[in-house]
Amino acid sequence: MDASHVEQDLVNVLFTEAQIRERLAEMAAQIEEDYEGHDLVIVGILRGAVMVMADLARAFGRHVEMDWMAVSSYGSGTKSSGVVRILKDLDSDISGRHVLVVDEIIDTGLTLSWLTANLSSRNPASVEIATLLRKPEALQMPVDVKYVGWDIPNEFVVGYGLDYRERYRNLRDIATLAPHVYS
């Protein structure tokens, strides 16, 4: 979906599809360099990270194994509740393996902090985080993020996998959602 189809719902476009893909390619190159000589399992956080995970994986010039988890801490609201539930766990054993958690956005840090602790308890060789977006002003829990696409203001954003009540995920750009939509 193009931003012009929902422009009345958006305040402004922060990043275009082209900018996002370019940044993900840069991140993939850095990740490949950092994990040279090591097998890597990239773990996408459903559902929001689907677009980021797909484009990041396609940007790699090497094999990567992909797995998925689904966790919930939002319900239907716009802010994290801080209570994390695993809705879908990994299909593969990560013991002794290098794991890169891929998410579309980090705002409070509560979910990712909990998730990295959970994954670390499974005896992987390493657990790191890659995210397309991070909201430093919204952080409530320190999270060590190795790869960040962009830091953004503490505004409600949609598109490229980010949703509001399951809408706008298929927006090709990332944009600030107008308050009249969620107020």
PDB file of C-alpha atoms in Angstrom:
ATOM      1  CA  MET A   1       0.000   0.000   0.000  1.00  0.00           C
ATOM      2  CA  ASP A   2       1.277   3.423  -0.918  1.00  0.00           C
ATOM      3  CA  ALA A   3       1.196   6.312   1.585  1.00  0.00           C
ATOM      4  CA  SER A   4      -1.068   8.247  -0.783  1.00  0.00           C
ATOM      5  CA  HIS A   5      -3.819   5.673  -0.123  1.00  0.00           C
ATOM      6  CA  VAL A   6      -3.960   6.636   3.574  1.00  0.00           C
ATOM      7  CA  GLU A   7      -2.444  10.110   3.611  1.00  0.00           C
ATOM      8  CA  GLN A   8      -5.332  11.476   5.723  1.00  0.00           C
ATOM      9  CA  ASP A   9      -4.226   9.062   8.489  1.00  0.00           C
ATOM     10  CA  LEU A  10      -0.562  10.094   8.426  1.00  0.00           C
ATOM     11  CA  VAL A  11       1.286  13.127   9.769  1.00  0.00           C
ATOM     12  CA  ASN A  12       4.435  12.590   7.704  1.00  0.00           C
ATOM     13  CA  VAL A  13       6.548   9.892   6.087  1.00  0.00           C
ATOM     14  CA  LEU A  14       9.750   9.316   8.063  1.00  0.00           C
ATOM     15  CA  PHE A  15      11.407   6.762   5.762  1.00  0.00           C
ATOM     16  CA  THR A  16      10.554   5.627   2.258  1.00  0.00           C
ATOM     17  CA  GLU A  17      10.685   2.035   1.111  1.00  0.00           C
ATOM     18  CA  ALA A  18      13.893   2.779  -0.817  1.00  0.00           C
ATOM     19  CA  GLN A  19      15.564   4.317   2.240  1.00  0.00           C
ATOM     20  CA  ILE A  20      14.537   1.342   4.375  1.00  0.00           C
ATOM     21  CA  ARG A  21      15.906  -1.231   1.938  1.00  0.00           C
ATOM     22  CA  GLU A  22      19.162   0.707   1.598  1.00  0.00           C
ATOM     23  CA  ARG A  23      19.593   0.854   5.375  1.00  0.00           C
ATOM     24  CA  LEU A  24      18.803  -2.857   5.763  1.00  0.00           C
ATOM     25  CA  ALA A  25      21.433  -3.681   3.124  1.00  0.00           C
ATOM     26  CA  GLU A  26      23.989  -1.647   5.116  1.00  0.00           C
ATOM     27  CA  MET A  27      23.009  -3.474   8.296  1.00  0.00           C
ATOM     28  CA  ALA A  28      23.262  -6.868   6.556  1.00  0.00           C
ATOM     29  CA  ALA A  29      26.778  -6.047   5.342  1.00  0.00           C
ATOM     30  CA  GLN A  30      27.852  -5.164   8.903  1.00  0.00           C
ATOM     31  CA  ILE A  31      26.240  -8.300  10.330  1.00  0.00           C
ATOM     32  CA  GLU A  32      27.948 -10.481   7.709  1.00  0.00           C
ATOM     33  CA  GLU A  33      31.298  -8.945   8.586  1.00  0.00           C
ATOM     34  CA  ASP A  34      30.737  -9.399  12.331  1.00  0.00           C
ATOM     35  CA  TYR A  35      29.693 -13.050  11.966  1.00  0.00           C
ATOM     36  CA  GLU A  36      32.280 -14.031   9.355  1.00  0.00           C
ATOM     37  CA  GLY A  37      33.031 -17.744   9.730  1.00  0.00           C
ATOM     38  CA  HIS A  38      30.045 -18.385  12.040  1.00  0.00           C
ATOM     39  CA  ASP A  39      26.642 -19.838  11.320  1.00  0.00           C
ATOM     40  CA  LEU A  40      23.878 -17.432  12.232  1.00  0.00           C
ATOM     41  CA  VAL A  41      20.253 -17.959  13.214  1.00  0.00           C
ATOM     42  CA  ILE A  42      18.129 -14.868  12.726  1.00  0.00           C
ATOM     43  CA  VAL A  43      14.985 -14.850  14.828  1.00  0.00           C
ATOM     44  CA  GLY A  44      12.166 -12.609  13.688  1.00  0.00           C
ATOM     45  CA  ILE A  45       9.576 -11.363  16.127  1.00  0.00           C
ATOM     46  CA  LEU A  46       6.135 -11.895  14.635  1.00  0.00           C
ATOM     47  CA  ARG A  47       4.194 -10.143  13.240  1.00  0.00           C
ATOM     48  CA  GLY A  48       5.793  -6.742  13.008  1.00  0.00           C
ATOM     49  CA  ALA A  49       9.257  -7.882  11.980  1.00  0.00           C
ATOM     50  CA  VAL A  50       8.107  -9.861   8.920  1.00  0.00           C
ATOM     51  CA  MET A  51       8.955  -7.115   6.417  1.00  0.00           C
ATOM     52  CA  VAL A  52      12.259  -6.217   8.113  1.00  0.00           C
ATOM     53  CA  MET A  53      13.279  -9.860   8.468  1.00  0.00           C
ATOM     54  CA  ALA A  54      12.479 -10.678   4.849  1.00  0.00           C
ATOM     55  CA  ASP A  55      14.369  -7.732   3.406  1.00  0.00           C
ATOM     56  CA  LEU A  56      17.299  -8.133   5.810  1.00  0.00           C
ATOM     57  CA  ALA A  57      17.606 -11.836   4.932  1.00  0.00           C
ATOM     58  CA  ARG A  58      17.479 -11.072   1.190  1.00  0.00           C
ATOM     59  CA  ALA A  59      20.280  -8.528   1.624  1.00  0.00           C
ATOM     60  CA  PHE A  60      22.685 -11.166   2.960  1.00  0.00           C
ATOM     61  CA  GLY A  61      25.237 -12.623   0.555  1.00  0.00           C
ATOM     62  CA  ARG A  62      25.450 -15.816   2.616  1.00  0.00           C
ATOM     63  CA  HIS A  63      23.208 -18.481   4.103  1.00  0.00           C
ATOM     64  CA  VAL A  64      21.322 -17.665   7.277  1.00  0.00           C
ATOM     65  CA  GLU A  65      18.836 -19.810   9.091  1.00  0.00           C
ATOM     66  CA  MET A  66      15.557 -18.104   9.914  1.00  0.00           C
ATOM     67  CA  ASP A  67      13.240 -18.889  12.789  1.00  0.00           C
ATOM     68  CA  TRP A  68      10.324 -17.031  14.330  1.00  0.00           C
ATOM     69  CA  MET A  69       8.853 -16.195  17.700  1.00  0.00           C
ATOM     70  CA  ALA A  70       5.608 -14.485  18.507  1.00  0.00           C
ATOM     71  CA  VAL A  71       5.407 -12.549  21.740  1.00  0.00           C
ATOM     72  CA  SER A  72       2.811 -10.133  22.975  1.00  0.00           C
ATOM     73  CA  SER A  73       3.057  -7.168  25.297  1.00  0.00           C
ATOM     74  CA  TYR A  74       0.709  -4.700  23.619  1.00  0.00           C
ATOM     75  CA  GLY A  75      -2.759  -6.156  23.354  1.00  0.00           C
ATOM     76  CA  SER A  76      -4.699  -3.711  21.184  1.00  0.00           C
ATOM     77  CA  GLY A  77      -3.228  -0.517  22.630  1.00  0.00           C
ATOM     78  CA  THR A  78      -0.460   1.821  21.537  1.00  0.00           C
ATOM     79  CA  LYS A  79       1.856   1.312  24.532  1.00  0.00           C
ATOM     80  CA  SER A  80       3.587  -1.794  25.843  1.00  0.00           C
ATOM     81  CA  SER A  81       1.960  -3.351  28.908  1.00  0.00           C
ATOM     82  CA  GLY A  82       5.287  -4.826  30.050  1.00  0.00           C
ATOM     83  CA  VAL A  83       3.690  -8.261  30.527  1.00  0.00           C
ATOM     84  CA  VAL A  84       5.217 -10.599  27.936  1.00  0.00           C
ATOM     85  CA  ARG A  85       3.601 -13.792  26.689  1.00  0.00           C
ATOM     86  CA  ILE A  86       5.148 -16.257  24.213  1.00  0.00           C
ATOM     87  CA  LEU A  87       2.520 -17.014  21.590  1.00  0.00           C
ATOM     88  CA  LYS A  88       4.876 -19.003  19.319  1.00  0.00           C
ATOM     89  CA  ASP A  89       8.252 -20.340  20.367  1.00  0.00           C
ATOM     90  CA  LEU A  90      11.290 -21.218  18.259  1.00  0.00           C
ATOM     91  CA  ASP A  91      11.176 -24.376  16.176  1.00  0.00           C
ATOM     92  CA  SER A  92      14.924 -24.978  16.432  1.00  0.00           C
ATOM     93  CA  ASP A  93      17.359 -25.560  19.272  1.00  0.00           C
ATOM     94  CA  ILE A  94      19.673 -22.557  19.645  1.00  0.00           C
ATOM     95  CA  SER A  95      22.062 -24.186  22.094  1.00  0.00           C
ATOM     96  CA  GLY A  96      25.645 -23.316  21.096  1.00  0.00           C
ATOM     97  CA  ARG A  97      24.489 -21.182  18.165  1.00  0.00           C
ATOM     98  CA  HIS A  98      24.829 -17.479  17.354  1.00  0.00           C
ATOM     99  CA  VAL A  99      21.400 -15.845  17.492  1.00  0.00           C
ATOM    100  CA  LEU A 100      20.390 -12.464  16.127  1.00  0.00           C
ATOM    101  CA  VAL A 101      16.946 -11.290  17.215  1.00  0.00           C
ATOM    102  CA  VAL A 102      15.379  -9.114  14.511  1.00  0.00           C
ATOM    103  CA  ASP A 103      12.623  -6.687  15.460  1.00  0.00           C
ATOM    104  CA  GLU A 104      11.028  -3.764  13.704  1.00  0.00           C
ATOM    105  CA  ILE A 105      11.007  -1.345  16.654  1.00  0.00           C
ATOM    106  CA  ILE A 106      12.196  -0.985  20.217  1.00  0.00           C
ATOM    107  CA  ASP A 107      10.311   1.498  22.307  1.00  0.00           C
ATOM    108  CA  THR A 108      10.099   0.670  26.037  1.00  0.00           C
ATOM    109  CA  GLY A 109      12.666  -2.145  25.814  1.00  0.00           C
ATOM    110  CA  LEU A 110      10.600  -4.272  28.203  1.00  0.00           C
ATOM    111  CA  THR A 111       9.755  -6.986  25.667  1.00  0.00           C
ATOM    112  CA  LEU A 112      13.266  -7.259  24.209  1.00  0.00           C
ATOM    113  CA  SER A 113      14.879  -7.265  27.644  1.00  0.00           C
ATOM    114  CA  TRP A 114      12.671 -10.154  28.702  1.00  0.00           C
ATOM    115  CA  LEU A 115      13.146 -11.968  25.396  1.00  0.00           C
ATOM    116  CA  THR A 116      16.946 -11.753  25.368  1.00  0.00           C
ATOM    117  CA  ALA A 117      17.040 -13.092  28.943  1.00  0.00           C
ATOM    118  CA  ASN A 118      14.762 -15.940  27.902  1.00  0.00           C
ATOM    119  CA  LEU A 119      16.862 -16.821  24.845  1.00  0.00           C
ATOM    120  CA  SER A 120      20.124 -16.498  26.792  1.00  0.00           C
ATOM    121  CA  SER A 121      18.861 -19.139  29.230  1.00  0.00           C
ATOM    122  CA  ARG A 122      18.843 -21.612  26.323  1.00  0.00           C
ATOM    123  CA  ASN A 123      22.674 -21.668  26.152  1.00  0.00           C
ATOM    124  CA  PRO A 124      23.323 -20.044  22.780  1.00  0.00           C
ATOM    125  CA  ALA A 125      26.860 -19.030  21.756  1.00  0.00           C
ATOM    126  CA  SER A 126      25.583 -15.438  21.635  1.00  0.00           C
ATOM    127  CA  VAL A 127      22.383 -13.401  21.498  1.00  0.00           C
ATOM    128  CA  GLU A 128      22.356  -9.979  19.838  1.00  0.00           C
ATOM    129  CA  ILE A 129      19.591  -7.654  18.676  1.00  0.00           C
ATOM    130  CA  ALA A 130      18.969  -5.895  15.379  1.00  0.00           C
ATOM    131  CA  THR A 131      16.127  -3.431  15.011  1.00  0.00           C
ATOM    132  CA  LEU A 132      15.067  -1.133  12.235  1.00  0.00           C
ATOM    133  CA  LEU A 133      13.822   1.563  14.632  1.00  0.00           C
ATOM    134  CA  ARG A 134      14.515   2.535  18.231  1.00  0.00           C
ATOM    135  CA  LYS A 135      12.830   5.191  20.384  1.00  0.00           C
ATOM    136  CA  PRO A 136      15.513   6.250  22.898  1.00  0.00           C
ATOM    137  CA  GLU A 137      13.134   8.633  24.708  1.00  0.00           C
ATOM    138  CA  ALA A 138      10.661   5.805  25.380  1.00  0.00           C
ATOM    139  CA  LEU A 139      13.142   3.311  26.852  1.00  0.00           C
ATOM    140  CA  GLN A 140      12.180   2.107  30.308  1.00  0.00           C
ATOM    141  CA  MET A 141      14.608  -0.809  30.403  1.00  0.00           C
ATOM    142  CA  PRO A 142      18.177  -0.722  29.094  1.00  0.00           C
ATOM    143  CA  VAL A 143      18.569  -3.019  26.093  1.00  0.00           C
ATOM    144  CA  ASP A 144      21.897  -3.653  24.395  1.00  0.00           C
ATOM    145  CA  VAL A 145      21.085  -3.316  20.700  1.00  0.00           C
ATOM    146  CA  LYS A 146      23.971  -4.136  18.388  1.00  0.00           C
ATOM    147  CA  TYR A 147      22.388  -3.030  15.098  1.00  0.00           C
ATOM    148  CA  VAL A 148      20.004  -0.066  14.778  1.00  0.00           C
ATOM    149  CA  GLY A 149      18.566   1.256  11.549  1.00  0.00           C
ATOM    150  CA  TRP A 150      17.467   4.621  12.947  1.00  0.00           C
ATOM    151  CA  ASP A 151      16.658   6.291  16.229  1.00  0.00           C
ATOM    152  CA  ILE A 152      13.304   8.066  16.019  1.00  0.00           C
ATOM    153  CA  PRO A 153      11.262  10.410  18.244  1.00  0.00           C
ATOM    154  CA  ASN A 154       8.731   8.945  20.665  1.00  0.00           C
ATOM    155  CA  GLU A 155       5.825   9.091  18.222  1.00  0.00           C
ATOM    156  CA  PHE A 156       3.411   6.406  17.085  1.00  0.00           C
ATOM    157  CA  VAL A 157       4.635   5.078  13.744  1.00  0.00           C
ATOM    158  CA  VAL A 158       3.154   2.622  11.279  1.00  0.00           C
ATOM    159  CA  GLY A 159       4.122   0.909   8.065  1.00  0.00           C
ATOM    160  CA  TYR A 160       6.650  -1.674   6.954  1.00  0.00           C
ATOM    161  CA  GLY A 161       5.249  -4.177   9.446  1.00  0.00           C
ATOM    162  CA  LEU A 162       4.333  -1.679  12.162  1.00  0.00           C
ATOM    163  CA  ASP A 163       0.616  -1.584  12.806  1.00  0.00           C
ATOM    164  CA  TYR A 164      -2.201   0.007  14.672  1.00  0.00           C
ATOM    165  CA  ARG A 165      -4.917  -2.560  15.376  1.00  0.00           C
ATOM    166  CA  GLU A 166      -3.553  -4.750  12.551  1.00  0.00           C
ATOM    167  CA  ARG A 167      -3.841  -1.950   9.982  1.00  0.00           C
ATOM    168  CA  TYR A 168      -1.042  -0.179   8.072  1.00  0.00           C
ATOM    169  CA  ARG A 169       1.393  -3.156   8.224  1.00  0.00           C
ATOM    170  CA  ASN A 170       1.487  -3.300   4.441  1.00  0.00           C
ATOM    171  CA  LEU A 171       2.275   0.406   4.061  1.00  0.00           C
ATOM    172  CA  ARG A 172       5.576   0.420   2.146  1.00  0.00           C
ATOM    173  CA  ASP A 173       6.955   3.461   3.985  1.00  0.00           C
ATOM    174  CA  ILE A 174       7.245   4.223   7.696  1.00  0.00           C
ATOM    175  CA  ALA A 175       5.126   7.175   8.777  1.00  0.00           C
ATOM    176  CA  THR A 176       3.852   8.912  11.888  1.00  0.00           C
ATOM    177  CA  LEU A 177       0.223   8.018  12.515  1.00  0.00           C
ATOM    178  CA  ALA A 178      -2.105  10.962  13.005  1.00  0.00           C
ATOM    179  CA  PRO A 179      -3.478  11.189  16.570  1.00  0.00           C
ATOM    180  CA  HIS A 180      -7.069  11.392  15.310  1.00  0.00           C
ATOM    181  CA  VAL A 181      -6.744   7.755  14.194  1.00  0.00           C
ATOM    182  CA  TYR A 182      -5.926   6.322  17.644  1.00  0.00           C
ATOM    183  CA  SER A 183      -7.376   8.941  20.024  1.00  0.00           C
TER     184      SER A 183
END
